[in-house]
Amino acid sequence: MTVKIEESWRQHLQSEFDKPYFRQLVDFVKSEYATRQIFPPGRQIFNAFNLCPFDKVKVVIIGQDPYHDDGQANGLCFSVNPGTDFPPSLQNIFKEIADDLGRPIPTDGDLSRWASQGVLLLNATLTVRAHQAGSHQGQGWEQFTDAAITQLSAHRDHLVFMLWGAYARAKSALIDHGKHCILTCAHPSPLSAYRGFFGCKHFSKANAWLTAHGISPVEW
């Protein structure tokens, strides 16, 4: 199956595109977009990959599924379109960066500026029905995004994986702990941020790891 995705990612994931589960997933997603309001817009489903080629990845941040309210999701986990109010988790991410690195809170929540520097902002599930959180889970996206994580772990060196919350932490089983930096803590949601996300200093720790391995740090 031919999928419109950034070329370096296509090369690493083509075997997934040819599997029966992915064909079933495509049929499901096409039907959903044809009959319901689905986020993100179809052209942005693979935004995380298209904005951050395989060989440019430095840091991987894993979310669960896209925002499901109007005008928020843009294909990058935790990111929202310019001019959109910050969801609570994103507010807390920016607060932690301010405390960790002394950076001012940005004026918009579009994290494509991170993606262009090598931060893969990957949701485990890449689509969702409007106003129905988790509605596209269990349809095959997780198998696909797990394959992407596995490919990065196997074929890249010295990456940083930020795993926030129990769901993301479970992905550590896919990652080679011997050659990558795995940072774990509570999720930045208001329900859990005070149980270990605030004060985690993941952003300075990530940059310290990258610098130590001769990789340029991220301008968070």
Coordinates of C-alpha atoms in Angstrom, one line a residue, residues 60-220:
V60 CA 10.5 11.4 21.2
I61 CA 7.5 12.5 23.3
I62 CA 4.6 10.1 23.4
G63 CA 1.0 11.1 23.9
Q64 CA -2.1 8.9 23.8
D65 CA -4.6 10.3 21.3
P66 CA -5.3 13.7 19.6
Y67 CA -7.3 16.5 21.2
H68 CA -10.9 16.0 20.5
D69 CA -12.3 19.5 20.7
D70 CA -12.8 21.9 17.7
G71 CA -9.7 23.5 16.2
Q72 CA -7.1 22.0 18.6
A73 CA -5.5 18.9 17.1
N74 CA -2.8 19.4 14.4
G75 CA -1.2 16.0 14.3
L76 CA 1.5 16.7 17.0
C77 CA 0.9 15.4 20.5
F78 CA 0.2 18.1 23.1
S79 CA 0.3 20.7 20.4
V80 CA -2.5 23.0 19.3
N81 CA -2.9 25.4 16.4
P82 CA -1.8 29.1 16.8
G83 CA -4.4 31.2 18.4
T84 CA -5.9 28.3 20.3
D85 CA -6.1 28.4 24.1
F86 CA -3.6 26.1 25.8
P87 CA -5.2 22.9 27.1
P88 CA -4.3 22.2 30.7
S89 CA -1.6 19.6 30.0
L90 CA 0.2 22.0 27.6
Q91 CA 0.0 24.8 30.1
N92 CA 1.7 22.5 32.6
I93 CA 4.4 21.6 30.1
F94 CA 5.2 25.2 29.5
K95 CA 5.3 25.9 33.3
E96 CA 7.8 23.1 33.7
I97 CA 10.0 24.4 30.9
A98 CA 9.8 27.9 32.5
D99 CA 10.9 26.5 35.9
D100 CA 13.5 24.1 34.4
L101 CA 15.1 26.4 31.9
G102 CA 13.9 29.9 32.7
R103 CA 12.2 30.3 29.4
P104 CA 9.1 32.6 29.1
I105 CA 5.8 31.0 28.5
P106 CA 5.3 31.1 24.7
T107 CA 2.4 33.0 23.1
D108 CA 1.1 30.1 21.1
G109 CA 0.9 26.3 21.6
D110 CA 2.0 25.2 18.1
L111 CA 4.9 22.8 18.8
S112 CA 5.9 22.5 15.1
R113 CA 8.9 24.6 16.2
W114 CA 10.0 21.6 18.3
A115 CA 9.3 19.1 15.5
S116 CA 11.5 21.1 13.1
Q117 CA 14.4 20.7 15.6
G118 CA 14.0 16.9 15.8
V119 CA 11.3 16.3 18.4
L120 CA 8.9 13.6 17.4
L121 CA 5.6 14.5 18.9
L122 CA 3.9 11.1 18.6
N123 CA 0.4 10.2 19.7
A124 CA -0.1 6.4 20.0
T125 CA -3.4 6.8 18.2
L126 CA -3.4 9.3 15.3
T127 CA -7.1 10.1 14.9
V128 CA -10.1 10.6 17.1
R129 CA -13.9 11.4 16.8
A130 CA -14.9 14.9 17.8
H131 CA -15.7 15.2 21.5
Q132 CA -15.1 11.4 22.0
A133 CA -11.8 10.9 23.7
G134 CA -10.2 7.5 22.9
S135 CA -12.7 6.7 20.2
H136 CA -10.2 5.4 17.7
Q137 CA -8.1 3.4 20.1
G138 CA -7.9 -0.3 19.4
Q139 CA -8.3 0.0 15.6
G140 CA -4.6 -0.5 14.7
W141 CA -3.0 2.8 15.2
E142 CA -1.2 1.5 18.3
Q143 CA 0.5 -1.3 16.4
F144 CA 1.6 1.2 13.8
T145 CA 3.1 3.7 16.2
D146 CA 4.7 1.0 18.3
A147 CA 6.4 -0.1 15.1
A148 CA 7.7 3.5 14.6
I149 CA 9.1 3.5 18.1
T150 CA 10.7 0.1 17.6
Q151 CA 12.4 1.3 14.3
L152 CA 13.8 4.3 16.1
S153 CA 15.1 2.2 18.9
A154 CA 16.8 -0.2 16.6
H155 CA 18.2 2.1 13.9
R156 CA 19.1 5.3 15.8
D157 CA 21.5 6.0 18.6
H158 CA 21.4 8.3 21.7
L159 CA 17.8 9.3 21.4
V160 CA 15.8 10.8 24.4
F161 CA 12.4 9.3 25.1
M162 CA 10.1 11.3 27.3
L163 CA 7.4 8.9 28.8
W164 CA 4.9 10.8 30.8
G165 CA 2.2 8.8 32.7
A166 CA 1.5 5.1 32.9
Y167 CA 0.4 4.7 29.3
A168 CA 3.5 6.2 27.8
R169 CA 5.8 4.5 30.3
A170 CA 4.6 1.1 29.0
K171 CA 6.3 1.9 25.7
S172 CA 9.7 1.6 27.4
A173 CA 9.5 -2.1 26.7
L174 CA 9.9 -1.2 23.0
I175 CA 13.1 0.8 23.6
D176 CA 16.7 -0.4 23.9
H177 CA 17.7 0.9 27.4
G178 CA 21.4 0.4 26.6
K179 CA 21.7 3.1 24.0
H180 CA 18.9 5.6 24.6
C181 CA 17.9 7.9 27.4
I182 CA 14.5 7.1 28.9
L183 CA 12.9 9.8 31.1
T184 CA 9.8 8.9 32.9
C185 CA 7.5 10.8 35.3
A186 CA 3.8 11.5 35.9
H187 CA 1.6 12.9 33.1
P188 CA 1.4 16.7 32.8
S189 CA -2.4 16.5 33.2
P190 CA -3.7 18.6 36.2
L191 CA -4.8 15.3 37.7
S192 CA -1.2 14.1 38.1
A193 CA 1.2 16.9 37.3
Y194 CA 1.9 17.6 41.0
R195 CA 2.8 13.9 41.5
G196 CA 6.1 14.2 39.7
F197 CA 5.8 16.0 36.4
F198 CA 6.5 19.4 38.0
G199 CA 10.1 19.3 38.9
C200 CA 11.1 16.5 36.6
K201 CA 13.5 18.7 34.7
H202 CA 13.1 16.5 31.6
F203 CA 13.9 19.4 29.2
S204 CA 17.3 20.2 30.7
K205 CA 18.1 16.5 31.2
A206 CA 17.3 15.9 27.5
N207 CA 19.6 18.7 26.4
A208 CA 22.4 17.5 28.7
W209 CA 22.1 14.0 27.2
L210 CA 22.1 15.3 23.6
T211 CA 25.1 17.6 24.3
A212 CA 27.0 14.8 25.9
H213 CA 26.6 12.8 22.7
G214 CA 27.6 15.6 20.4
I215 CA 24.0 16.4 19.3
S216 CA 22.7 19.9 19.3
P217 CA 20.3 20.7 22.1
V218 CA 16.6 21.6 21.5
E219 CA 15.5 25.2 21.9
W220 CA 12.4 24.5 24.0

